Short mmCIF file of C-alpha atoms in Angstrom, two decimals:
data_model
loop_
_atom_site.label_atom_id
_atom_site.label_comp_id
_atom_site.label_asym_id
_atom_site.label_seq_id
_atom_site.Cartn_x
_atom_site.Cartn_y
_atom_site.Cartn_z
CA MET S 1 -50.20 -11.48 -26.80
CA ARG S 2 -51.30 -13.46 -23.67
CA GLY S 3 -52.55 -12.48 -20.20
CA ARG S 4 -55.28 -11.56 -17.90
CA ILE S 5 -56.49 -7.92 -18.21
CA PHE S 6 -58.84 -6.00 -15.84
CA ILE S 7 -60.06 -2.61 -17.24
CA ASP S 8 -61.09 -0.49 -14.37
CA GLY S 9 -63.51 1.67 -16.29
CA GLU S 10 -64.35 -0.37 -19.23
CA ALA S 11 -67.55 1.40 -20.01
CA GLY S 12 -65.93 4.52 -20.96
CA THR S 13 -65.01 5.52 -24.60
CA THR S 14 -61.26 4.52 -24.06
CA GLY S 15 -62.11 1.28 -22.18
CA LEU S 16 -64.60 0.34 -24.91
CA GLY S 17 -61.97 0.84 -27.56
CA ILE S 18 -59.34 -1.49 -25.76
CA VAL S 19 -61.92 -3.99 -25.19
CA THR S 20 -62.87 -4.07 -29.00
CA ARG S 21 -59.00 -4.30 -29.91
CA LEU S 22 -58.31 -7.14 -27.23
CA GLU S 23 -61.25 -9.38 -28.44
CA ALA S 24 -59.14 -9.95 -31.64
CA HIS S 25 -56.36 -11.53 -29.31
CA PRO S 26 -57.32 -15.07 -28.41
CA GLY S 27 -54.67 -15.36 -25.80
CA ILE S 28 -56.09 -12.52 -23.74
CA GLU S 29 -58.67 -13.20 -20.77
CA LEU S 30 -60.55 -10.01 -19.95
CA LEU S 31 -61.68 -9.91 -16.21
CA SER S 32 -64.73 -7.96 -15.21
CA LEU S 33 -67.08 -6.76 -12.48
CA PRO S 34 -70.89 -6.48 -12.95
CA PRO S 35 -71.91 -2.64 -12.95
CA GLU S 36 -73.29 -2.96 -9.27
CA ARG S 37 -69.88 -3.94 -7.99
CA ARG S 38 -67.46 -1.69 -9.76
CA LYS S 39 -67.14 0.76 -7.02
CA ASP S 40 -66.83 -1.84 -4.36
CA PRO S 41 -63.26 -1.77 -3.08
CA LYS S 42 -63.12 -5.32 -1.82
CA ALA S 43 -64.49 -6.62 -5.29
CA LYS S 44 -62.00 -4.57 -7.20
CA ALA S 45 -59.16 -5.56 -5.01
CA LYS S 46 -60.08 -9.18 -5.62
CA VAL S 47 -60.09 -8.90 -9.50
CA MET S 48 -57.11 -6.66 -9.40
CA ALA S 49 -55.15 -9.54 -7.60
CA ALA S 50 -56.19 -11.92 -10.37
CA ALA S 51 -54.93 -9.73 -13.14
CA ASP S 52 -51.54 -9.50 -14.86
CA VAL S 53 -52.13 -5.98 -15.94
CA VAL S 54 -54.87 -3.54 -14.80
CA VAL S 55 -55.83 -0.64 -17.22
CA LEU S 56 -57.21 2.55 -15.70
CA CYS S 57 -59.74 4.24 -17.87
CA LEU S 58 -60.96 6.66 -15.19
CA PRO S 59 -61.18 10.40 -14.12
CA ASP S 60 -57.78 11.51 -12.41
CA ASP S 61 -59.02 11.23 -8.90
CA ALA S 62 -60.57 7.75 -9.26
CA ALA S 63 -57.42 6.65 -11.07
CA ARG S 64 -55.42 7.72 -8.08
CA GLU S 65 -57.53 5.83 -5.86
CA SER S 66 -57.36 2.66 -7.73
CA VAL S 67 -53.45 2.84 -7.80
CA ALA S 68 -53.78 3.39 -3.92
CA LEU S 69 -55.86 0.10 -3.67
CA ALA S 70 -53.52 -1.90 -5.95
CA ALA S 71 -50.68 -0.89 -3.63
CA THR S 72 -52.33 -2.44 -0.79
CA LEU S 73 -52.09 -5.83 -2.40
CA GLY S 74 -48.23 -6.32 -1.86
CA ALA S 75 -46.86 -9.27 -3.82
CA ALA S 76 -50.33 -9.70 -5.47
CA ALA S 77 -50.15 -6.18 -6.99
CA PRO S 78 -50.82 -6.06 -10.75
CA ARG S 79 -48.88 -3.97 -13.20
CA LEU S 80 -50.72 -0.76 -13.95
CA LEU S 81 -51.42 1.06 -17.26
CA ASP S 82 -53.03 4.41 -16.52
CA ALA S 83 -55.05 6.01 -19.27
CA SER S 84 -55.90 9.14 -17.24
CA THR S 85 -53.80 12.34 -16.95
CA ALA S 86 -53.00 11.52 -13.30
CA HIS S 87 -49.53 9.93 -13.60
CA ARG S 88 -48.11 11.13 -16.86
CA VAL S 89 -45.23 13.11 -15.33
CA ALA S 90 -45.16 11.19 -11.95
CA ASP S 91 -42.13 9.75 -10.32
CA GLY S 92 -41.88 6.14 -10.79
CA TRP S 93 -44.17 5.89 -13.96
CA VAL S 94 -42.83 5.17 -17.29
CA TYR S 95 -44.35 7.20 -20.33
CA GLY S 96 -46.04 4.91 -22.63
CA PHE S 97 -44.99 6.31 -26.09
CA PRO S 98 -42.76 3.56 -27.39
CA GLU S 99 -41.35 5.87 -30.32
CA LEU S 100 -40.21 8.62 -27.80
CA VAL S 101 -36.46 7.54 -27.88
CA PRO S 102 -34.43 4.49 -28.12
CA GLY S 103 -35.02 2.00 -25.51
CA GLN S 104 -38.37 3.45 -24.48
CA ALA S 105 -40.19 0.38 -25.75
CA GLU S 106 -38.10 -1.85 -23.61
CA ALA S 107 -38.63 0.58 -20.62
CA ILE S 108 -42.31 0.03 -20.98
CA GLY S 109 -42.09 -3.60 -21.21
CA GLY S 110 -40.22 -3.87 -18.15
CA ALA S 111 -42.20 -1.24 -15.95
CA ARG S 112 -44.66 -1.89 -13.31
CA LEU S 113 -46.30 1.41 -13.74
CA VAL S 114 -47.03 2.97 -17.22
CA ALA S 115 -48.76 5.90 -18.11
CA ASN S 116 -50.63 6.03 -21.41
CA PRO S 117 -50.12 9.51 -23.28
CA GLY S 118 -52.65 12.11 -23.91
CA CYS S 119 -53.91 12.21 -27.60
CA TYR S 120 -52.86 15.75 -28.15
CA ALA S 121 -49.57 15.24 -26.40
CA THR S 122 -48.94 12.25 -28.59
CA GLY S 123 -49.08 14.40 -31.87
CA ALA S 124 -47.15 17.35 -30.28
CA ILE S 125 -44.41 15.36 -28.87
CA ALA S 126 -43.98 13.26 -31.80
CA LEU S 127 -43.24 16.26 -33.81
CA LEU S 128 -41.06 18.35 -31.28
CA ARG S 129 -38.99 15.80 -29.48
CA PRO S 130 -36.93 14.59 -32.63
CA LEU S 131 -36.32 18.31 -33.43
CA VAL S 132 -35.21 19.11 -29.87
CA ASP S 133 -32.98 16.09 -29.54
CA ALA S 134 -31.51 16.98 -33.07
CA GLY S 135 -30.58 20.44 -31.78
CA LEU S 136 -32.91 22.13 -34.47
CA VAL S 137 -35.32 23.51 -31.73
CA PRO S 138 -33.88 24.91 -28.62
CA THR S 139 -35.31 23.65 -25.39
CA ASP S 140 -36.25 27.49 -24.50
CA PHE S 141 -37.83 28.03 -27.78
CA PRO S 142 -41.15 29.91 -27.80
CA VAL S 143 -43.48 26.91 -29.11
CA THR S 144 -47.08 27.37 -30.12
CA ILE S 145 -49.28 24.40 -30.63
CA THR S 146 -52.66 24.40 -32.25
CA ALA S 147 -55.13 21.29 -32.69
CA VAL S 148 -58.57 20.02 -33.54
CA SER S 149 -60.09 16.95 -32.39
CA GLY S 150 -63.41 15.15 -33.01
CA TYR S 151 -65.77 15.45 -30.26
CA SER S 152 -65.30 11.71 -29.08
CA GLY S 153 -62.29 12.95 -27.00
CA GLY S 154 -64.45 15.17 -25.06
CA GLY S 155 -66.26 12.96 -22.64
CA LYS S 156 -69.78 11.70 -22.24
CA THR S 157 -71.33 15.26 -21.83
CA MET S 158 -69.63 16.51 -25.04
CA ILE S 159 -70.38 13.36 -27.00
CA ALA S 160 -74.14 13.68 -25.86
CA ALA S 161 -74.38 17.30 -26.81
CA TYR S 162 -72.99 16.88 -30.46
CA GLU S 163 -75.14 13.61 -31.02
CA ARG S 164 -78.18 15.73 -29.90
CA GLY S 165 -77.35 18.36 -32.38
CA GLU S 166 -76.90 20.96 -29.50
CA ALA S 167 -73.18 21.77 -29.96
CA PRO S 168 -71.54 24.36 -32.29
CA PRO S 169 -69.80 23.20 -35.43
CA PHE S 170 -66.50 24.35 -34.19
CA GLU S 171 -65.12 25.65 -30.79
CA LEU S 172 -61.78 26.65 -29.28
CA TYR S 173 -61.33 25.75 -25.68
CA GLY S 174 -58.45 25.58 -23.14
CA LEU S 175 -58.33 29.43 -23.49
CA ASP S 176 -57.06 29.62 -19.70
CA LEU S 177 -53.68 28.38 -21.36
CA ALA S 178 -53.64 25.58 -18.85
CA HIS S 179 -54.78 22.56 -20.78
CA LYS S 180 -54.13 19.27 -18.83
CA HIS S 181 -51.80 18.10 -21.65
CA LEU S 182 -49.41 20.78 -21.22
CA ALA S 183 -47.26 19.30 -18.51
CA GLU S 184 -46.55 16.15 -20.38
CA ILE S 185 -45.95 18.05 -23.75
CA ALA S 186 -43.20 20.18 -22.05
CA CYS S 187 -41.75 17.30 -20.15
CA TYR S 188 -41.25 14.61 -22.99
CA SER S 189 -40.61 17.51 -25.77
CA ARG S 190 -37.71 18.53 -23.48
CA LEU S 191 -39.14 22.09 -23.44
CA ASP S 192 -37.90 24.18 -20.71
CA ARG S 193 -40.27 27.09 -21.72
CA ARG S 194 -44.04 26.42 -21.40
CA PRO S 195 -45.66 26.32 -24.83
CA ILE S 196 -48.90 28.07 -25.80
CA PHE S 197 -51.45 25.25 -26.66
CA ILE S 198 -54.79 25.98 -27.96
CA PRO S 199 -57.10 22.96 -28.84
CA SER S 200 -60.27 22.87 -30.55
CA VAL S 201 -63.12 20.57 -31.24
CA GLY S 202 -65.16 19.95 -34.59
CA ASN S 203 -68.38 18.65 -35.51
CA PHE S 204 -67.07 15.07 -36.35
CA ALA S 205 -66.75 12.10 -34.17
CA GLN S 206 -63.06 11.22 -34.37
CA GLY S 207 -59.74 12.24 -35.92
CA MET S 208 -57.05 14.71 -34.93
CA LEU S 209 -54.89 17.20 -36.28
CA VAL S 210 -51.87 18.74 -34.29
CA GLY S 211 -50.12 21.70 -35.55
CA VAL S 212 -46.80 23.46 -34.71
CA PRO S 213 -45.86 26.63 -36.71
CA LEU S 214 -42.29 27.60 -36.91
CA PHE S 215 -40.37 30.63 -38.00
CA LEU S 216 -37.28 29.07 -39.51
CA ASP S 217 -35.25 32.26 -39.32
CA ALA S 218 -35.73 32.43 -35.53
CA LEU S 219 -34.24 29.00 -35.07
CA PRO S 220 -30.35 28.96 -34.33
CA GLY S 221 -29.35 27.19 -37.33
CA LYS S 222 -32.04 28.49 -39.51
CA PRO S 223 -32.96 25.11 -40.93
CA ARG S 224 -34.86 24.52 -44.06
CA GLY S 225 -37.94 22.54 -44.29
CA ASP S 226 -36.33 19.54 -45.65
CA GLU S 227 -33.86 19.43 -42.70
CA LEU S 228 -36.82 19.24 -40.33
CA GLU S 229 -38.45 16.55 -42.31
CA ALA S 230 -35.10 14.41 -42.32
CA ALA S 231 -34.69 14.89 -38.67
CA LEU S 232 -38.13 13.36 -38.05
CA ALA S 233 -37.49 10.55 -40.60
CA ALA S 234 -34.14 9.69 -38.81
CA HIS S 235 -36.06 9.30 -35.51
CA TYR S 236 -38.78 6.95 -36.63
CA SER S 237 -38.67 3.56 -38.16
CA ALA S 238 -40.22 3.61 -41.72
CA ASP S 239 -42.65 0.75 -40.85
CA GLY S 240 -43.68 1.53 -37.57
CA PRO S 241 -46.83 3.29 -36.38
CA VAL S 242 -45.29 6.72 -36.55
CA ARG S 243 -44.43 7.52 -40.09
CA VAL S 244 -43.25 10.75 -41.82
CA VAL S 245 -45.07 11.44 -44.87
CA PRO S 246 -43.44 13.94 -47.61
CA THR S 247 -45.30 16.89 -48.55
CA VAL S 248 -43.59 17.68 -52.00
CA GLY S 249 -46.30 17.80 -54.64
CA SER S 250 -49.08 17.68 -51.79
CA PRO S 251 -52.24 19.57 -52.47
CA GLY S 252 -51.59 21.93 -49.37
CA ARG S 253 -54.43 20.66 -47.54
CA ILE S 254 -55.11 17.98 -44.86
CA GLU S 255 -58.21 16.60 -43.20
CA PRO S 256 -58.38 15.06 -39.82
CA CYS S 257 -60.21 11.82 -40.32
CA ALA S 258 -58.30 9.81 -42.91
CA LEU S 259 -56.59 7.52 -40.23
CA ASN S 260 -59.71 6.71 -38.27
CA GLY S 261 -60.07 3.20 -37.29
CA SER S 262 -56.23 2.78 -37.19
CA ASP S 263 -53.26 3.07 -34.77
CA LEU S 264 -51.12 5.12 -37.00
CA LEU S 265 -49.68 8.52 -36.60
CA GLU S 266 -48.58 10.37 -39.53
CA LEU S 267 -46.20 13.50 -39.36
CA ARG S 268 -45.75 16.18 -42.12
CA VAL S 269 -43.55 19.27 -42.65
CA TYR S 270 -45.29 22.02 -44.82
CA ALA S 271 -42.51 24.54 -45.47
CA ASN S 272 -41.92 27.76 -47.47
CA ASP S 273 -38.22 28.43 -47.45
CA SER S 274 -38.58 31.52 -49.24
CA THR S 275 -40.51 33.01 -46.18
CA ASP S 276 -38.55 30.98 -43.70
CA GLN S 277 -41.71 29.68 -42.36
CA ALA S 278 -42.93 25.97 -41.63
CA PHE S 279 -45.97 24.24 -40.13
CA LEU S 280 -45.50 20.91 -38.78
CA VAL S 281 -48.70 18.58 -38.70
CA ALA S 282 -49.30 15.43 -36.93
CA ARG S 283 -52.38 13.39 -37.96
CA LEU S 284 -54.07 10.52 -35.89
CA ASP S 285 -57.19 9.01 -34.67
CA ASN S 286 -57.75 10.22 -31.30
CA LEU S 287 -59.22 6.95 -30.26
CA GLY S 288 -56.54 5.11 -31.90
CA LYS S 289 -52.83 6.08 -31.52
CA GLY S 290 -54.30 8.83 -29.11
CA ALA S 291 -55.92 6.42 -26.54
CA SER S 292 -57.19 2.90 -27.03
CA GLY S 293 -54.64 1.89 -29.70
CA ALA S 294 -51.75 3.25 -27.80
CA ALA S 295 -52.87 1.57 -24.54
CA VAL S 296 -53.07 -1.96 -26.36
CA GLN S 297 -49.54 -1.20 -27.95
CA ASN S 298 -48.23 -0.66 -24.42
CA LEU S 299 -50.01 -3.75 -23.10
CA ALA S 300 -48.37 -6.01 -25.78
CA LEU S 301 -45.02 -4.75 -24.54
CA MET S 302 -45.78 -5.34 -20.96
CA LEU S 303 -47.25 -8.74 -21.60
CA ALA S 304 -44.18 -9.76 -23.88
CA ALA S 305 -41.78 -8.74 -21.30
CA ARG S 306 -43.65 -11.07 -18.97
CA SER S 307 -43.70 -14.21 -20.97
#
């Protein structure tokens, strides 16, 4: 992997994770601005024009401002990889989940504008899209999604509260049923009916579980658990970053932190065919495949297409 990368928002959690990963690639030149010039449009435009790809690790409004600034550069405008929520379902942007469908990795490689997925959305879409495409889950099915994440995904205020010991051991949030990841979950899972999504945060730094409960007898074909697992396994490469893990003989419990430090995503189907019920689970590091790791995967595709 070779290229010049500017991370706009390099001091944040996602930005720092990207920097750490890119430092292992000697062909990458990281461009930067001193802290006092990071909000100077002229300075930012100059470093953007020198970059092959600019990664936006910013709040949504700031990301939109940086996209607008890059557009003023004309032929010198860099390619953009946006890690914010701002452009994940926007026209003209390619969704940065290479395993979504055949050809998605190639689309990312050739795109000028790529939107990095949300962490919760990565797990939910990875579970749902193959089942919808296989006809096992209808697009209008009433889907419920639950999830728990480590506090590192909650931003500086949440991280500080947990590290000071001032936060609760566990809490639900998003109880207005309008979490910002819902739009991309519905869009890229091909769901016509808005799912219910309730996330939570636990008193651990990183790691994530995303769950989807299903009444199998409510699905049109009344599939068994092994049929769901087979559909997932058929969708993903066995040696890729998204892996289907059989649950036969498993202890019937799963914890969220086992993939911390990796860029892997594991999918499991826990089913009880005698009760026609199943629970689908995605496990990932919210800072890995859920954020920085996914960004570096997308950068590799974008830079490979350039070379």
